[in-house]
Amino acid sequence: MISESIKTRFAKEVAKYPVEQKQSAVMACLAIVQQELGYVSADSEEVIADYLGMAPMAVHEVTTFYNMYNQHPVGKYKLNVCTNLPCQLRDGVKALQYLEKKLGIRMGETTTDGLFTLQQSECLGACADSPVMLVNDRSMCSFMSEEKLDQLVDGLRAAEGKP
Amino acid sequence: MNAENILSQFRATGVQTCFHDRHINPQIYAGLNGSNWRLKDYEARGGYQALRKILGKDGAIPTAENGVLGMTQDQVIATVKESALRGRGGAGFPTGLKWSFMPRQFPGQKYLVCNSDEGEPGTCKDRDILEFNPHIVIEGMAIAAYAMGITVGYNYIHGEIFSTYDRFEEALEEARAAGLLGNNILGSSFNFQLHAAHGFGAYICGEETALLESLEGKKGQPRFKPPFPASFGLYGKPTTINNTETFAAVPWIIRNGGQAYLECGKPNNGGTKIYSISGDVERPGNYEIPMGTPFSKLLELAGGVRAGRQLKAVIPGGSSSPVLPASIMMECTMDYDSIAKAGSMLGSGAVIVFDDSRCMVKSLQRLSYFYMHESCGQCTPCREGTGWLSRVVDRVENGQGRPSDMDLLNSVAEDIQGRTICALGDAAAMPVRAMLKHFRHEFEYHVEHKTCMVPAYV
């Protein structure tokens, strides 16, 4: 369900653009929905399409073109580890492999308790901070040594009461 | 501890990458410490003086005729031309010249766009500017808008740096509240509305026309040029697009003059430039140094090659620029002309360093996968060619290469280059051709011995 508070956030984005160009806010609206509901469903796309005066397919084109939109439900914490070349040179791949082992899943999968989804990602634009990882699209975590990965995963597990 | 607190512990502080004493005569990064990004701090550093300098004090816009104190639009553009500031996003196009292409007398809406979609592998300089000195970009954009007679602008920020996007929004609010953005800026008749927008994970949106498509709420597929954005840009209106660092350079130029900026660098390559150094160095990070500084000096600032190893190769301007072997790189100075003469590109100034333990086949394998992944699929040579390149490099790396594969890679790369709407095709082809030009023996070794020539790395 798209609540009134979500629509208030939509309105703030729409206000940035000329009145006849409401469609420009589609990227932001999809990101807001994902933050609030975890992923972008076909129903959410329809609500956004209606709100912005777009064809639902035009919204779907955007959802499927950009890598960060979740087209299906994911774990409560989506971990995107950068493995692009500058990070590969500084243990980015090792960080991903360490998480695969620690979480007992392969990249692209979600843990059975629904807590973590692990993904490989392309350049996050934080190359000097490698190993870097983006958590739930909005929190960039830098210099993620194995020790810090332990702290992060164990900390989140404890916070969710699943140590 | 709740989840938010846990995650915030791992947020970058900028200490390693930005707040160090290893810049040389910095302008954009000068005096930053991570907690002084707000308007009052920026003003204490001389911020918004350039904007005050150009705007007439009595409410009229200075023109050549009316004698109002300040700077006319033509004077601002002439100063930027004199400075030899060149586009910091990758192309190195002269900024003042670009500004002069904007049809100032166009009667309808015109737009100014800042390209902060920083996703070229190796590049992380704009993030530190926006995070730790956001007002310098706002001031630079306001000056540009004034010079070109533009009243609306957007800063399109890489979706992966969301906290930086949030901070920029906060800085915009501060500037609006202080009358530095909006209507009648600083009491003059100059109006400029500036907004922030974000991407959400598409490398191609760093290409300026793909960015415009994205800003219009569509898939980020590049447009055919011409028409160029100066005549047909955002919503089909005249639009000027510059990189974040380019806008950030402008306030200093207006305050100190074009000639002074030029003298910071070298002829045709004015000012300072921020280099993002990643890979095998002791201290990866951002380094702001004068244009024309020797590469060897930059490497020294970054602490030299990691663990005392030998330098093998450098990608000098982001992943799309051709790799150069150490012997050539050590003779270069860091500016557009020197790197071009050596057969590569300064690009975005992202310097990726390889030590002598690195396998160039494995390195290229990761890059070729990236370009395949990020091709927007619009042009056949890129859509099909990037996949082909990736699969062939993959099999060479994995010991299934054929003796003809090196020629095949060159041939596919040649057939992509120059045959696509945007530069992503070229960006995928150039690393392949350069790796084969300088390190062909490593590819041949892989094919012949089905294993790596240098100790494998993960």
XYZ file of C-alpha atoms in Angstrom:
621
model
C 0.000 0.000 0.000
C 1.180 3.471 -0.829
C 0.403 5.520 2.255
C -0.342 9.217 2.495
C 3.094 9.831 4.015
C 4.703 8.261 0.951
C 2.583 10.510 -1.245
C 3.767 13.522 0.719
C 7.320 12.518 -0.135
C 6.299 12.090 -3.796
C 4.899 15.625 -3.827
C 8.189 17.077 -2.650
C 9.983 15.413 -5.572
C 7.376 16.416 -8.159
C 7.693 20.050 -7.050
C 11.278 20.147 -8.353
C 10.144 19.890 -11.961
C 7.996 21.916 -14.372
C 4.291 21.067 -13.937
C 4.092 19.412 -17.350
C 7.189 17.272 -16.555
C 6.017 15.333 -13.506
C 7.502 12.158 -15.000
C 10.948 13.460 -14.023
C 10.181 12.454 -10.434
C 9.785 8.768 -11.295
C 13.330 7.820 -10.225
C 12.845 9.393 -6.813
C 9.319 7.981 -6.353
C 10.522 4.452 -7.082
C 13.407 4.875 -4.639
C 10.996 6.110 -1.954
C 8.686 3.129 -2.485
C 11.641 0.785 -2.257
C 12.812 2.381 0.978
C 9.345 2.125 2.532
C 8.183 -1.229 1.164
C 11.430 -3.064 0.420
C 10.872 -3.539 -3.286
C 8.976 -2.234 -6.289
C 5.903 -4.319 -7.049
C 3.742 -4.081 -10.157
C 1.046 -2.535 -7.946
C 3.447 0.161 -6.758
C 4.415 0.875 -10.343
C 0.740 1.387 -11.179
C 0.238 3.810 -8.316
C 3.316 5.792 -9.355
C 2.213 5.747 -13.000
C -1.173 7.089 -11.981
C 0.364 9.719 -9.703
C 2.758 10.987 -12.379
C 0.465 10.588 -15.374
C 2.650 7.949 -17.019
C 1.898 4.612 -18.656
C 2.621 1.778 -16.185
C 4.963 0.262 -18.776
C 6.998 3.473 -18.857
C 7.471 3.164 -15.087
C 8.360 -0.513 -15.457
C 10.999 0.396 -18.049
C 12.681 2.595 -15.463
C 12.475 -0.039 -12.696
C 14.110 -2.636 -14.916
C 16.768 -0.371 -16.440
C 18.439 0.804 -13.216
C 20.378 -1.776 -11.216
C 19.382 -0.677 -7.722
C 15.611 -1.150 -7.955
C 14.544 -4.441 -6.403
C 12.058 -6.086 -8.713
C 11.335 -8.785 -6.111
C 11.342 -8.847 -2.321
C 14.851 -9.058 -0.849
C 16.257 -9.699 2.607
C 15.805 -7.083 5.290
C 19.407 -5.999 4.645
C 20.610 -5.913 1.050
C 24.398 -5.994 0.990
C 25.977 -4.803 -2.264
C 29.713 -5.380 -2.336
C 31.712 -3.617 -5.034
C 34.024 -5.943 -6.959
C 34.879 -3.663 -9.872
C 38.554 -3.465 -10.809
C 39.781 -0.803 -8.342
C 38.056 -2.719 -5.538
C 39.259 -6.066 -6.897
C 42.790 -4.722 -6.405
C 41.980 -3.953 -2.759
C 40.169 -7.008 -1.418
C 36.656 -6.256 -2.726
C 36.270 -9.791 -4.055
C 37.687 -11.196 -0.822
C 35.055 -9.251 1.125
C 32.304 -10.734 -1.032
C 33.693 -14.249 -0.630
C 34.041 -13.756 3.107
C 30.379 -12.760 3.344
C 29.335 -15.751 1.219
C 31.050 -17.995 3.716
C 29.811 -16.159 6.785
C 26.201 -16.002 5.626
C 26.243 -19.438 4.023
C 24.820 -18.191 0.747
C 26.142 -17.417 -2.737
C 25.964 -13.934 -4.197
C 22.494 -13.208 -5.499
C 20.873 -15.273 -2.734
C 18.995 -14.469 0.478
C 19.560 -16.133 3.852
C 16.770 -18.493 4.954
C 15.905 -16.245 7.903
C 15.209 -13.455 5.396
C 17.734 -11.155 7.010
C 20.398 -10.748 4.332
C 20.564 -10.596 0.554
C 24.094 -10.580 -0.840
C 24.914 -9.048 -4.209
C 27.959 -8.143 -6.236
C 27.798 -4.571 -7.420
C 29.453 -2.365 -9.983
C 31.363 0.799 -9.115
C 29.876 2.550 -6.077
C 32.116 5.581 -6.596
C 34.089 5.097 -3.396
C 37.158 3.391 -4.872
C 39.674 4.737 -2.363
C 37.592 3.305 0.518
C 37.768 -0.287 -0.715
C 36.504 -2.758 0.358
C 33.185 -0.919 0.152
C 29.643 -2.119 0.535
C 26.281 -0.435 0.144
C 23.601 -1.511 2.618
C 19.951 -1.026 1.643
C 20.825 1.468 -1.106
C 21.514 4.311 1.302
C 24.298 3.396 3.714
C 27.794 3.226 2.285
C 30.162 1.241 4.482
C 33.860 1.887 3.937
C 37.102 -0.011 4.573
C 35.230 -3.239 5.273
C 37.911 -5.567 6.569
C 36.870 -9.052 7.698
C 36.764 -7.784 11.252
C 34.382 -4.980 10.321
C 32.235 -7.312 8.242
C 31.898 -9.468 11.348
C 30.911 -6.448 13.429
C 28.337 -5.382 10.862
C 26.705 -8.759 10.310
C 26.810 -9.790 13.977
C 25.559 -6.360 15.021
C 22.603 -6.479 12.649
C 21.772 -10.030 13.684
C 21.774 -8.998 17.337
C 19.668 -5.912 16.587
C 17.100 -8.190 14.943
C 17.204 -10.659 17.836
C 18.732 -13.394 15.653
C 22.282 -13.771 16.954
C 22.229 -0.684 19.173
C 19.710 -0.223 16.393
C 20.511 -0.945 12.781
C 21.004 2.698 11.834
C 23.620 3.200 14.540
C 25.415 0.037 13.558
C 25.632 1.095 9.911
C 26.691 4.646 10.737
C 29.855 3.309 12.384
C 31.141 2.325 8.961
C 30.410 5.595 7.213
C 33.513 7.146 5.635
C 34.939 10.069 7.556
C 37.097 11.440 4.735
C 40.183 11.404 6.931
C 42.049 8.945 4.733
C 40.800 10.191 1.368
C 40.421 13.935 1.698
C 41.607 15.562 4.972
C 45.308 14.916 4.714
C 48.186 17.288 4.196
C 49.297 15.736 0.930
C 47.444 18.051 -1.450
C 49.526 20.703 -3.227
C 48.028 24.229 -3.238
C 44.467 22.916 -2.992
C 41.541 25.170 -3.905
C 38.468 22.932 -3.741
C 39.589 20.759 -0.824
C 41.400 23.575 1.038
C 40.663 23.788 4.751
C 38.129 20.958 4.939
C 37.810 18.760 8.011
C 34.479 16.995 7.615
C 32.510 19.098 10.053
C 32.848 22.439 8.252
C 30.610 21.839 5.251
C 27.827 24.205 6.280
C 27.085 27.617 4.788
C 28.648 29.607 7.636
C 31.861 27.595 7.374
C 31.991 27.983 3.613
C 31.502 31.731 3.931
C 34.287 31.862 6.515
C 36.545 30.324 3.861
C 35.637 33.093 1.410
C 32.611 31.315 0.021
C 29.981 33.196 -2.010
C 32.353 36.164 -2.397
C 32.641 35.344 -6.104
C 28.869 35.460 -6.510
C 28.744 38.761 -4.602
C 31.540 40.077 -6.803
C 29.639 39.517 -10.059
C 26.194 40.705 -8.954
C 25.465 44.421 -9.082
C 24.970 45.916 -5.650
C 22.036 48.164 -6.468
C 19.727 45.477 -7.739
C 20.499 45.856 -11.435
C 22.348 43.221 -13.422
C 25.649 44.655 -14.644
C 25.822 45.154 -18.397
C 28.401 46.800 -20.642
C 26.094 49.835 -20.922
C 24.626 50.554 -17.503
C 27.859 50.949 -15.574
C 26.595 48.865 -12.616
C 29.488 47.538 -10.582
C 30.077 43.797 -10.817
C 30.824 41.552 -13.747
C 28.819 41.247 -16.947
C 27.898 37.876 -18.395
C 30.556 38.375 -21.086
C 33.190 39.229 -18.495
C 32.451 36.050 -16.526
C 32.709 33.885 -19.632
C 35.880 35.669 -20.763
C 37.449 35.077 -17.340
C 36.627 31.364 -17.459
C 38.053 31.173 -20.998
C 41.231 32.906 -19.865
C 41.624 30.430 -16.989
C 41.961 27.470 -19.417
C 39.646 25.463 -17.176
C 38.781 22.232 -18.969
C 35.915 19.883 -18.209
C 36.804 17.669 -15.254
C 34.313 14.905 -16.044
C 36.457 13.219 -18.650
C 36.333 14.948 -22.006
C 38.520 17.926 -21.046
C 36.532 20.326 -23.203
C 37.285 24.023 -22.522
C 34.593 25.205 -20.094
C 34.476 28.847 -21.180
C 33.996 27.796 -24.781
C 31.170 25.455 -23.797
C 29.474 28.297 -21.919
C 29.753 30.534 -24.974
C 27.781 27.969 -27.026
C 24.679 28.563 -24.924
C 22.253 30.722 -26.929
C 21.812 33.357 -24.207
C 19.102 35.259 -26.063
C 16.919 32.137 -26.497
C 13.511 33.333 -25.327
C 12.285 30.121 -23.618
C 13.500 28.186 -20.583
C 17.147 27.159 -20.507
C 18.693 24.661 -18.099
C 21.944 24.130 -16.244
C 22.852 20.588 -15.223
C 25.614 19.338 -12.966
C 26.807 15.829 -13.717
C 27.556 14.252 -10.335
C 26.833 10.740 -11.591
C 30.314 9.665 -10.684
C 30.551 6.002 -11.636
C 33.644 5.687 -13.790
C 35.589 2.947 -11.987
C 38.417 4.549 -10.047
C 36.712 7.923 -9.604
C 35.604 9.146 -6.172
C 36.518 12.853 -6.131
C 33.085 14.431 -6.657
C 31.679 12.511 -3.716
C 34.180 14.174 -1.373
C 33.429 17.602 -2.884
C 29.657 17.190 -2.441
C 29.977 15.613 0.984
C 32.503 17.975 2.516
C 32.172 21.202 0.480
C 28.712 21.234 -1.138
C 28.337 25.003 -1.260
C 31.297 25.401 -3.609
C 29.274 23.497 -6.234
C 26.170 25.581 -5.545
C 28.149 28.799 -5.915
C 29.849 27.569 -9.096
C 26.498 26.642 -10.592
C 24.949 29.974 -9.645
C 27.812 31.808 -11.360
C 27.451 29.632 -14.464
C 23.696 30.214 -14.507
C 24.242 33.954 -14.271
C 26.801 33.925 -17.098
C 24.494 32.022 -19.427
C 21.206 33.619 -18.451
C 19.807 30.375 -17.020
C 17.190 30.332 -14.249
C 16.761 26.617 -13.459
C 19.366 23.965 -12.671
C 19.619 20.363 -11.513
C 22.425 18.447 -9.874
C 22.123 14.774 -10.838
C 23.910 12.754 -8.159
C 25.081 9.135 -8.293
C 22.365 7.059 -6.610
C 24.907 4.962 -4.734
C 26.028 7.919 -2.602
C 22.638 8.594 -1.121
C 23.875 10.163 2.106
C 25.818 12.642 -0.028
C 22.651 13.401 -1.976
C 20.845 14.045 1.310
C 23.628 16.370 2.409
C 23.486 18.310 -0.850
C 19.731 18.751 -0.346
C 20.491 20.161 3.092
C 23.050 22.580 1.650
C 20.484 23.710 -0.934
C 18.045 24.492 1.873
C 20.686 26.585 3.617
C 21.473 28.503 0.428
C 17.776 29.176 -0.267
C 17.184 30.395 3.259
C 20.130 32.787 2.944
C 18.901 34.248 -0.348
C 21.750 32.708 -2.333
C 19.340 30.687 -4.459
C 15.817 31.476 -5.563
C 14.451 34.808 -6.736
C 16.341 38.127 -6.502
C 19.556 36.545 -5.341
C 21.445 38.833 -2.947
C 18.943 41.566 -3.732
C 19.656 41.583 -7.459
C 17.259 40.751 -10.291
C 19.071 37.445 -10.871
C 16.899 34.348 -10.268
C 18.170 30.801 -10.087
C 16.322 27.737 -8.784
C 18.553 24.728 -8.125
C 17.365 21.192 -7.305
C 18.991 17.831 -6.628
C 18.065 14.619 -8.430
C 19.548 11.149 -8.109
C 20.345 8.145 -10.267
C 19.822 4.569 -9.102
C 22.573 2.388 -10.467
C 23.231 2.904 -14.150
C 26.800 3.731 -15.204
C 25.559 4.949 -18.580
C 23.807 7.926 -16.969
C 27.209 9.566 -16.550
C 26.996 10.103 -20.324
C 25.451 13.539 -20.597
C 22.542 12.771 -22.927
C 21.702 9.565 -21.032
C 21.689 11.702 -17.893
C 19.190 14.070 -19.521
C 16.944 11.144 -20.465
C 17.130 9.916 -16.879
C 16.330 13.387 -15.572
C 13.259 13.323 -17.808
C 12.158 10.122 -16.051
C 13.142 7.616 -18.701
C 15.612 4.797 -19.284
C 19.086 6.288 -19.541
C 19.756 5.626 -23.187
C 22.055 8.174 -24.851
C 20.800 10.439 -27.607
C 22.316 10.811 -31.006
C 24.384 13.993 -31.346
C 23.912 16.458 -33.022
C 21.775 18.140 -31.892
C 23.991 18.883 -28.901
C 22.498 19.758 -25.500
C 23.369 23.448 -26.050
C 20.541 23.563 -28.584
C 18.394 20.541 -27.610
C 18.939 19.436 -24.025
C 16.669 18.839 -21.039
C 13.010 18.792 -22.190
C 14.350 19.802 -25.607
C 15.561 23.165 -24.302
C 19.090 24.650 -24.496
C 21.121 23.061 -21.709
C 24.683 23.278 -20.432
C 26.107 20.294 -18.563
C 29.328 20.361 -16.573
C 30.969 18.038 -14.095
C 30.876 18.693 -10.330
C 34.588 19.486 -10.077
C 34.332 21.890 -13.018
C 31.653 23.942 -11.237
C 33.654 23.717 -8.013
C 36.641 25.348 -9.734
C 34.673 28.413 -10.829
C 34.404 30.472 -7.585
C 38.200 30.540 -7.172
C 38.596 31.679 -10.781
C 36.130 34.544 -10.345
C 37.716 35.640 -7.067
C 41.323 35.476 -8.244
C 41.085 35.955 -12.001
C 41.519 33.713 -15.009
C 45.208 34.440 -15.365
C 45.949 33.433 -11.754
C 44.122 30.126 -12.260
C 45.985 29.441 -15.487
C 49.265 30.068 -13.723
C 48.406 27.427 -11.095
C 48.678 24.823 -13.812
C 50.376 24.906 -17.171
C 49.449 26.446 -20.543
C 46.203 25.027 -21.969
C 45.746 23.078 -18.693
C 44.783 25.634 -16.081
C 44.414 25.212 -12.346
C 44.473 22.326 -9.934
C 42.946 18.922 -10.529
C 41.748 16.276 -8.124
C 43.129 12.801 -8.773
C 41.499 9.751 -7.230
C 44.161 7.123 -6.667
C 43.102 3.531 -6.154
C 44.685 0.114 -6.413
C 48.180 -0.803 -5.307
C 49.357 2.269 -3.410
C 49.966 2.731 0.287
C 47.467 5.573 0.657
C 44.582 5.478 -1.782
C 42.573 8.682 -1.783
C 41.936 12.005 -3.448
C 44.829 14.348 -4.145
C 44.327 17.902 -5.367
C 47.492 19.104 -7.110
C 48.397 21.578 -9.852
C 47.954 20.481 -13.452
C 51.283 19.416 -14.867
C 52.611 17.816 -11.659
C 54.818 14.811 -12.526
C 53.125 11.432 -12.084
C 56.086 10.319 -9.976
C 55.246 13.087 -7.487
C 51.603 12.049 -7.325
C 52.623 8.456 -6.693
C 54.912 9.648 -3.914
C 52.054 11.616 -2.298
C 50.004 8.414 -2.299
C 52.780 6.695 -0.377
C 54.273 4.890 -3.354
C 53.504 1.395 -4.573
C 52.076 -0.842 -1.873
C 54.342 -3.011 0.243
C 57.478 -1.835 -1.543
C 56.559 -3.644 -4.757
C 57.431 -2.440 -8.242
C 55.081 -0.390 -10.392
C 53.789 -2.404 -13.326
C 51.147 -0.296 -15.013
C 48.711 2.558 -14.532
C 45.277 3.326 -15.890
C 45.572 7.117 -15.731
C 42.054 8.436 -16.264
C 39.359 6.017 -15.170
C 38.693 2.483 -16.356
C 37.874 3.587 -19.913
C 41.260 5.133 -20.552
C 44.033 3.027 -22.123
C 46.469 1.420 -19.669
C 50.094 2.597 -19.777
C 53.141 0.588 -18.669
C 55.203 1.948 -15.781
C 58.102 3.104 -17.970
C 55.856 5.399 -20.021
C 53.804 6.566 -17.041
C 56.830 7.598 -14.993
C 57.764 10.069 -17.763
C 54.324 11.736 -17.805
C 53.078 14.827 -16.080
C 49.482 14.809 -14.890
C 47.643 16.998 -17.402
C 45.463 16.494 -20.469
C 48.205 17.070 -23.050
C 50.966 14.955 -21.514
C 48.744 11.904 -20.969
C 47.260 12.238 -24.469
C 50.747 12.382 -25.955
C 51.616 9.166 -24.126
C 48.664 7.449 -25.813
C 45.994 7.563 -23.115
C 43.558 10.058 -21.609
C 43.475 12.067 -18.397
C 39.729 11.402 -18.351
C 38.214 11.941 -14.932
C 41.627 11.856 -13.240
C 41.090 8.421 -11.712
C 44.484 6.774 -11.422
C 44.372 2.986 -10.992
C 47.757 1.596 -9.981
C 48.953 -1.985 -10.611
C 51.974 -3.541 -8.950
C 54.095 -6.315 -10.438
C 52.014 -9.097 -8.885
C 49.000 -8.280 -11.020
C 47.740 -10.318 -13.935
C 46.559 -8.024 -16.704
C 44.263 -10.682 -18.190
C 42.365 -11.009 -14.929
C 42.220 -7.223 -14.617
C 40.792 -6.853 -18.111
C 38.351 -9.683 -17.419
C 36.711 -7.626 -14.668
C 36.573 -4.473 -16.787
C 35.122 -6.255 -19.813
C 32.437 -7.817 -17.626
C 31.593 -4.336 -16.349
C 31.117 -2.831 -19.823
C 28.961 -5.772 -20.881
C 26.868 -5.328 -17.748
C 26.441 -1.584 -18.258
C 25.858 -1.420 -22.020
C 22.406 0.108 -22.423
C 21.656 -2.206 -25.328
C 20.713 0.471 -27.799
C 23.479 -0.008 -30.412
C 24.236 -3.454 -31.817
C 28.059 -3.140 -31.911
C 28.137 -2.287 -28.195
C 25.340 -4.588 -27.013
C 26.736 -7.634 -28.823
C 30.396 -6.610 -28.907
C 30.822 -6.004 -25.177
C 29.423 -9.482 -24.462
C 31.715 -11.002 -27.045
C 34.766 -9.264 -25.588
C 33.822 -10.358 -22.094
C 33.331 -14.000 -23.054
C 36.631 -14.209 -24.958
C 38.684 -12.528 -22.202
C 36.953 -14.842 -19.753
C 38.015 -17.973 -21.585
C 41.596 -16.739 -21.968
C 41.738 -16.087 -18.219
C 40.248 -19.492 -17.487
C 42.733 -21.460 -19.576
C 40.391 -22.110 -22.487
C 41.789 -19.466 -24.806
C 42.708 -20.109 -28.419
C 45.822 -18.831 -30.207
C 43.589 -16.707 -32.451
C 41.851 -15.014 -29.503
C 44.173 -12.010 -29.282
C 43.501 -11.081 -32.891
C 39.820 -11.771 -32.376
C 39.711 -9.402 -29.385
C 41.433 -6.669 -31.359
C 39.092 -7.180 -34.274
C 35.921 -7.042 -32.160
C 37.208 -3.978 -30.308
C 37.978 -2.232 -33.592
C 34.507 -3.008 -34.864
C 32.877 -1.461 -31.794
C 34.994 1.675 -31.625
C 33.502 4.660 -33.417
C 30.343 2.781 -34.382
C 28.037 3.564 -31.491
C 25.819 6.483 -30.452
C 27.788 7.207 -27.290
C 31.293 6.669 -25.948
C 30.520 3.529 -23.899
C 31.413 1.410 -26.914
C 34.771 3.173 -27.200
C 35.223 2.872 -23.444
C 34.801 -0.904 -23.680
C 37.112 -1.219 -26.685
C 40.007 0.988 -25.591
C 41.091 -1.001 -22.499
C 41.115 -4.199 -24.563
C 43.260 -2.725 -27.308
C 45.662 -1.077 -24.869
C 46.056 -4.215 -22.734
C 46.886 -6.190 -25.884
C 49.225 -3.504 -27.134
C 51.301 -3.397 -23.967
C 50.771 -6.814 -22.350
C 50.064 -9.190 -25.229
C 52.668 -11.618 -23.912
C 50.546 -12.214 -20.800
C 47.557 -13.170 -22.921
C 49.719 -15.477 -25.049
C 51.138 -17.070 -21.922
C 47.615 -17.742 -20.632
C 46.622 -19.401 -23.906
C 49.760 -21.485 -24.163
C 50.185 -22.550 -20.518
C 46.522 -22.408 -19.432
C 47.622 -20.561 -16.340
C 48.749 -17.163 -15.194
C 52.179 -15.665 -15.798
C 52.300 -13.784 -12.507
C 51.200 -15.016 -9.091
C 47.408 -15.109 -9.199
C 45.520 -12.556 -7.186
C 41.969 -12.517 -5.974
